[in-house]
Short mmCIF file of C-alpha atoms in Angstrom, two decimals:
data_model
loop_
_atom_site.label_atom_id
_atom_site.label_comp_id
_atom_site.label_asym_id
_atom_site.label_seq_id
_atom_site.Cartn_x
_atom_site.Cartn_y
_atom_site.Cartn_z
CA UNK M 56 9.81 8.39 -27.33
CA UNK M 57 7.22 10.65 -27.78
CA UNK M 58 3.79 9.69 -26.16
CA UNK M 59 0.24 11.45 -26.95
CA UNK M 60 -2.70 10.54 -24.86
CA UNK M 61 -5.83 11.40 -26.63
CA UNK M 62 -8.47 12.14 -24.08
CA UNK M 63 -8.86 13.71 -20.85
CA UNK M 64 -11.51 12.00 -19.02
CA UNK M 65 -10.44 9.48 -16.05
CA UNK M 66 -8.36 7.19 -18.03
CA UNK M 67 -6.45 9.86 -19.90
CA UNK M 68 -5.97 12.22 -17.12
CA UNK M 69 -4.87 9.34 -14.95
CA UNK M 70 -2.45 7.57 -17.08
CA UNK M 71 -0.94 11.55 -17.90
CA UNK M 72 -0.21 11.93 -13.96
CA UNK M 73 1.16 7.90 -13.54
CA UNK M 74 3.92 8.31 -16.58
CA UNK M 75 4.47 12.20 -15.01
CA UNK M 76 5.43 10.50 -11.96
CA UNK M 77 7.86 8.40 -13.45
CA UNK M 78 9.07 11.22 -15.29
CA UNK M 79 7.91 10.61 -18.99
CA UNK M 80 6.54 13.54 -20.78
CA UNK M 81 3.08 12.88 -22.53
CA UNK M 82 1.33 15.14 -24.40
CA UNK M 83 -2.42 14.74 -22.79
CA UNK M 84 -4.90 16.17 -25.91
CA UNK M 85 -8.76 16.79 -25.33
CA UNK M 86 -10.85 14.36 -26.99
CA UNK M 87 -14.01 16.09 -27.25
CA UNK M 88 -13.67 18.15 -29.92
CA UNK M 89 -12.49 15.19 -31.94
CA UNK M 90 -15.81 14.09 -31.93
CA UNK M 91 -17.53 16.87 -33.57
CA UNK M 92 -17.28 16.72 -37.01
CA UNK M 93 -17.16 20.91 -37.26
CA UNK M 94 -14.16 20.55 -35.15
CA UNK M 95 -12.36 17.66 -35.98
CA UNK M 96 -9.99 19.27 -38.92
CA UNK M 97 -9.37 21.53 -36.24
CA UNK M 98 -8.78 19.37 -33.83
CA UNK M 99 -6.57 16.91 -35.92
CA UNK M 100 -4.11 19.77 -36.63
CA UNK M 101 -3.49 20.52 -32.83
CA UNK M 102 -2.68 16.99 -32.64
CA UNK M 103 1.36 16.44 -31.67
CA UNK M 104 3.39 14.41 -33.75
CA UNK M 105 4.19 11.08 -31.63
CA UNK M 106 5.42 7.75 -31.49
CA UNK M 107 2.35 6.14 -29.53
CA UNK M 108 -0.83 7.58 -29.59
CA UNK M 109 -2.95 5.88 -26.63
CA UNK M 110 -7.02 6.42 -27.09
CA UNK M 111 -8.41 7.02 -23.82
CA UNK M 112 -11.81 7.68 -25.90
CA UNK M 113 -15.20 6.67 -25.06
CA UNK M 114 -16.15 3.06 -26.66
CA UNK M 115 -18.67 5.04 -28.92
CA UNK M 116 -16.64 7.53 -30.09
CA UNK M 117 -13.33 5.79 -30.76
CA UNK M 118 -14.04 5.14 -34.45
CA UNK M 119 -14.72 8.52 -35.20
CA UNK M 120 -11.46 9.75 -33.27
CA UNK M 121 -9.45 7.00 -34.61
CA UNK M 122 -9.97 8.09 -38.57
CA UNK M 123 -8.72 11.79 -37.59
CA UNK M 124 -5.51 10.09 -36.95
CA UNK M 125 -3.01 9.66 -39.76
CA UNK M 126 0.66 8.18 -38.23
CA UNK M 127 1.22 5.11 -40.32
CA UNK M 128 4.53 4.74 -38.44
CA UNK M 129 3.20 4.79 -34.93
CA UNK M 130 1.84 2.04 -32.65
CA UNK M 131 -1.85 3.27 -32.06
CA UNK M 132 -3.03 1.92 -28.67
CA UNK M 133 -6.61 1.12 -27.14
CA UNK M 134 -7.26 1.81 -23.32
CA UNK M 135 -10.52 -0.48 -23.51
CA UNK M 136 -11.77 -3.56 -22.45
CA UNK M 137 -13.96 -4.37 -25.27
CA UNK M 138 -13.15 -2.58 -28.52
CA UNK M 139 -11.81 -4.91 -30.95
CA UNK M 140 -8.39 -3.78 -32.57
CA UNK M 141 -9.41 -3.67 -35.77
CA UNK M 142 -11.02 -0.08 -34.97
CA UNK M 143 -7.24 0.55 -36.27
CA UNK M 144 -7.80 -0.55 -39.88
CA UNK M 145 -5.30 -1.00 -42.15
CA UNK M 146 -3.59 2.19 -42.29
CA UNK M 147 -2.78 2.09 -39.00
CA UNK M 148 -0.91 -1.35 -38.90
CA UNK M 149 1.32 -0.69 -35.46
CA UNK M 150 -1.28 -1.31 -33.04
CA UNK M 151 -2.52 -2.98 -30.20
CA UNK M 152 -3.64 -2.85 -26.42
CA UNK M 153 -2.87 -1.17 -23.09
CA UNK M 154 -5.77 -2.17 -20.80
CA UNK M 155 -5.30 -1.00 -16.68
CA UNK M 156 -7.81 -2.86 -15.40
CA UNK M 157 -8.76 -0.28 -12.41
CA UNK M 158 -11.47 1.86 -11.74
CA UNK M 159 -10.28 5.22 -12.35
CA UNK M 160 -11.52 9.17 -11.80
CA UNK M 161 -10.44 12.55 -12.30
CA UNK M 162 -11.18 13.41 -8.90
CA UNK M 163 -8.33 10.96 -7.30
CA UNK M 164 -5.61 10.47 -9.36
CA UNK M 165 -3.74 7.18 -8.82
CA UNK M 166 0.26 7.34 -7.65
CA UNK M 167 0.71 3.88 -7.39
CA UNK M 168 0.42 1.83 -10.24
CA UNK M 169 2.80 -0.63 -9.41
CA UNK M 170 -0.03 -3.52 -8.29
CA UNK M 171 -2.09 -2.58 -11.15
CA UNK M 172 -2.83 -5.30 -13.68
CA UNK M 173 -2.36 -4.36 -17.98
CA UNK M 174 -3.57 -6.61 -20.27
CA UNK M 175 -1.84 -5.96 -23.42
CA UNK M 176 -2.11 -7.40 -27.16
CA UNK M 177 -0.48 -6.32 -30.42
CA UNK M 178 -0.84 -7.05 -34.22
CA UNK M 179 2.46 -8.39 -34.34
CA UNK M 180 5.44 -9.85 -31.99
CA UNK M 181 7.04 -6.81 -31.95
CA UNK M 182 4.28 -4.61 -31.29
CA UNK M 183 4.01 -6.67 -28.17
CA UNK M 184 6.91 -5.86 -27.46
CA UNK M 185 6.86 -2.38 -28.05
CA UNK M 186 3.80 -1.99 -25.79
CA UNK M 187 5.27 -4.35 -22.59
CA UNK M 188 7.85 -2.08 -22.64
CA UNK M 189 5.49 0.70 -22.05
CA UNK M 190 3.29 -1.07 -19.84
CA UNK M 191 6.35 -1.81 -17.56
CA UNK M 192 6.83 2.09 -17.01
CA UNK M 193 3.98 1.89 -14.98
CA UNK M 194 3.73 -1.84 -13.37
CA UNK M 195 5.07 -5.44 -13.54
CA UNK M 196 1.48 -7.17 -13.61
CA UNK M 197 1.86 -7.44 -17.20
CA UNK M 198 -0.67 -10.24 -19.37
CA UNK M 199 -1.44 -10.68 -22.61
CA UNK M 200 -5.04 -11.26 -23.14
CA UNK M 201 -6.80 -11.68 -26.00
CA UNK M 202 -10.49 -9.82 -27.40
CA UNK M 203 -12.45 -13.23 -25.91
CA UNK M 204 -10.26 -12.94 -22.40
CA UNK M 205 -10.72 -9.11 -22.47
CA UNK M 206 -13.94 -9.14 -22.98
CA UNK M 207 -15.16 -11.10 -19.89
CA UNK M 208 -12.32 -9.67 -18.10
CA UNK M 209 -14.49 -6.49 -18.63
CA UNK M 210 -17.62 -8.02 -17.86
CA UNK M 211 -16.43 -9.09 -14.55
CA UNK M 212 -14.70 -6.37 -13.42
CA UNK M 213 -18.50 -4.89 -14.12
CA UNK M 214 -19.69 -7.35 -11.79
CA UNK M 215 -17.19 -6.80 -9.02
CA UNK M 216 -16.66 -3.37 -9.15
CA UNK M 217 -20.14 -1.00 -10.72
CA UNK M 218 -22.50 -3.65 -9.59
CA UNK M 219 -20.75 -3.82 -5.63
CA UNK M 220 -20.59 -0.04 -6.14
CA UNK M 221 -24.17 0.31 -6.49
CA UNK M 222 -25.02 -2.00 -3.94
CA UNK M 223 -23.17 0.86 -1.64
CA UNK M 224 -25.83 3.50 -3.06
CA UNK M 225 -28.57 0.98 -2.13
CA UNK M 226 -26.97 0.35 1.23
CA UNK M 227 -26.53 4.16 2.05
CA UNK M 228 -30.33 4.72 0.31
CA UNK M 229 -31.60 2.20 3.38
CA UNK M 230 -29.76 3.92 6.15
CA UNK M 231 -31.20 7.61 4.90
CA UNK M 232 -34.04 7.50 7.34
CA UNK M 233 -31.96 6.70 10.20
CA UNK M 234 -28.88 8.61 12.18
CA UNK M 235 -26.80 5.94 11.19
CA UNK M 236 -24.04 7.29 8.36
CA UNK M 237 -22.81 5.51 5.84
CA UNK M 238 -19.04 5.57 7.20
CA UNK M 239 -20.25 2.81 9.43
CA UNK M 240 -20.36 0.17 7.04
CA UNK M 241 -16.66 1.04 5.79
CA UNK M 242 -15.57 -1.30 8.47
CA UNK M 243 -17.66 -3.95 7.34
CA UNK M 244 -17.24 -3.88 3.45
CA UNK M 245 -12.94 -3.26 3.69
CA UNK M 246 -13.42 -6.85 5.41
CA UNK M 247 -15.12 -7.98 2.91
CA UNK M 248 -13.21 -7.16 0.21
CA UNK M 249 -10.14 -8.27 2.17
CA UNK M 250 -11.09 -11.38 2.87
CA UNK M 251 -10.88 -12.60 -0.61
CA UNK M 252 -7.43 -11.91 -0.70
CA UNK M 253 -6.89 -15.09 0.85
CA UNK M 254 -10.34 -17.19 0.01
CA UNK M 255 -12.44 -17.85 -2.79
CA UNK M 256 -15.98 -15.71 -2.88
CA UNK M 257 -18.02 -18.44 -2.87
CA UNK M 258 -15.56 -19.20 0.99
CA UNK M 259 -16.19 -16.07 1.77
CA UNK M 260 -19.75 -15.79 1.56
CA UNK M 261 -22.01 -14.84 4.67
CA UNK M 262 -25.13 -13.72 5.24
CA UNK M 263 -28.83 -14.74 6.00
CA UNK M 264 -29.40 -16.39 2.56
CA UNK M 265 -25.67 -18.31 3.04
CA UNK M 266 -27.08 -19.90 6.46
CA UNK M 267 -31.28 -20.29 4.76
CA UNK M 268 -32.44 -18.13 7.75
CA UNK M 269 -36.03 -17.55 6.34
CA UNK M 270 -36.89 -15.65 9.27
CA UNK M 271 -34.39 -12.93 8.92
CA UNK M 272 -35.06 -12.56 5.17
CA UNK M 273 -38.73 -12.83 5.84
CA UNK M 274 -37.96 -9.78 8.20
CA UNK M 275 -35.44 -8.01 5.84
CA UNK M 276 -38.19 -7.95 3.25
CA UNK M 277 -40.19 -6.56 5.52
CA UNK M 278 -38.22 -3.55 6.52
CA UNK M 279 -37.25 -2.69 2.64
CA UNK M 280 -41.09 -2.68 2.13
CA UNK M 281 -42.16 -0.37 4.28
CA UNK M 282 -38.20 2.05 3.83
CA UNK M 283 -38.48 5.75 2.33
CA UNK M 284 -40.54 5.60 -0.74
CA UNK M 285 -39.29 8.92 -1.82
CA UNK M 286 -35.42 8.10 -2.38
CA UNK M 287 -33.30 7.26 -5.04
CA UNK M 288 -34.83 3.45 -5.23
CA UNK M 289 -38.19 2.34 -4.41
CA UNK M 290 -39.23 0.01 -1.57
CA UNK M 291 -40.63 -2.58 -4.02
CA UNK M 292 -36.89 -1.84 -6.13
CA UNK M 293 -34.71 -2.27 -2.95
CA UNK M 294 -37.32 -5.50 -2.41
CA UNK M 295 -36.70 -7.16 -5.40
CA UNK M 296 -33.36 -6.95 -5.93
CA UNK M 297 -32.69 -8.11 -1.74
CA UNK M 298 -34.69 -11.10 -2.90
CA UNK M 299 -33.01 -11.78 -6.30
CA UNK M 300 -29.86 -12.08 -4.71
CA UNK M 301 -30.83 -13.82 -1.68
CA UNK M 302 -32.18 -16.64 -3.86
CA UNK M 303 -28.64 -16.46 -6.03
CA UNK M 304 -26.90 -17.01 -3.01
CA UNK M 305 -29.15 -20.47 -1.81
CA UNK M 306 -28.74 -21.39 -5.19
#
């Protein structure tokens, strides 16, 4: 079976190295070009003839890739959480979708994929087929979800995992005026994240606003007020969203 992976940015790159690992050959083709029109008949002829082409293409851009692609006989497979199959058309009518739902990056390629979740869906039974079998290269979490599940599967993996991740910026923003580094919260957020493991969030949940400690907000608000107005988020910012949250908690 002949695989093509059609872009290199984190997804691409990453799911090249995972099926390396396992030894399967993919072909692993630049997507950027692809979306230039001046350089898409160009691009479309250094394609490689395969049996699964899998987009790893930005959710803007996909359409315009997609069309460059003629391989009526292929299944044509999305890498996104949102984009609706039918980007396919109808003269693509082997498709479906191969969703890892990880955060991935170029900079630290994955080795382990075996306790990483795919959340696949196909056109047609055998097209699910077709693409479980690939999924289960790489892991056995295997679902099917469809576009509605996918979607807020997407959404909430925003919540959990770019939203937390920014809260980290915000966190190591508030320590840049002290000699405190940021490695000192590891401790504290690798509990954290453990913890639901084994209990719901809402049983995990700590904190000032958990136990209505007005006094230790009242202070907290305090302290973001009067933190280093020339960073990467304002006092008032830092302010606002503290108290946003807070009162998301109590509620």
């Amino acid at each position: 079976m002949k695989i093509a992976i059609i872009g290199a940015g984190s997804v691409g790159t990453n799911l090249h190295h995972a099926f390396a690992l396992k030894g399967v050959r993919t072909e692993l083709v630049h997507g950027r070009p692809l979306t230039d029109e001046k350089t898409s008949r160009e691009a479309i002829e250094q394609l490689p003839q395969a049996d699964v082409y899998i987009y790893a293409i930005a959710d803007h851009a996909l359409r315009a890739v997609v069309e460059t692609v003629y391989a009526p006989k292929a299944v044509h497979l999305l890498t996104s959480g949102t984009m609706p199959m039918d980007v396919f058309g109808e003269d693509k009518p082997h498709c479906g979708v191969l969703y890892f739902f990880q955060s991935f990056s170029r900079e630290v390629l994955i080795d382990d994929w075996s306790g990483i979740p795919c959340f696949i869906s196909g056109r047609n039974i055998d097209d699910i087929a077709a693409i479980y079998s690939l999924a289960q290269m790489l892991t056995s979490r295997i679902y099917e979800a469809n576009q509605h599940d996918r979607e807020r599967l997407h959404v909430a993996g925003v919540f959990a995992n770019n939203f937390s991740n920014l809260m980290y910026r915000m966190a190591a923003d508030i320590l840049s005026d002290t000699q405190i580094p940021f490695q000192a919260l590891l401790p504290l957020i690798d509990q954290t994240a453990l913890k639901v493991h084994s209990l719901t969030p809402k049983e995990a949940q700590t904190g000032p606003a958990k136990r209505d400690d007005k006094n230790v907000m009242a202070h907290h608000m305090e302290v973001l007020k009067e933190s280093v107005p020339n960073s990467a988020f304002s006092p008032d910012e830092k302010a606002e969203v503290y108290a946003l949250i807070s009162r998301l908690i109590q509620k």
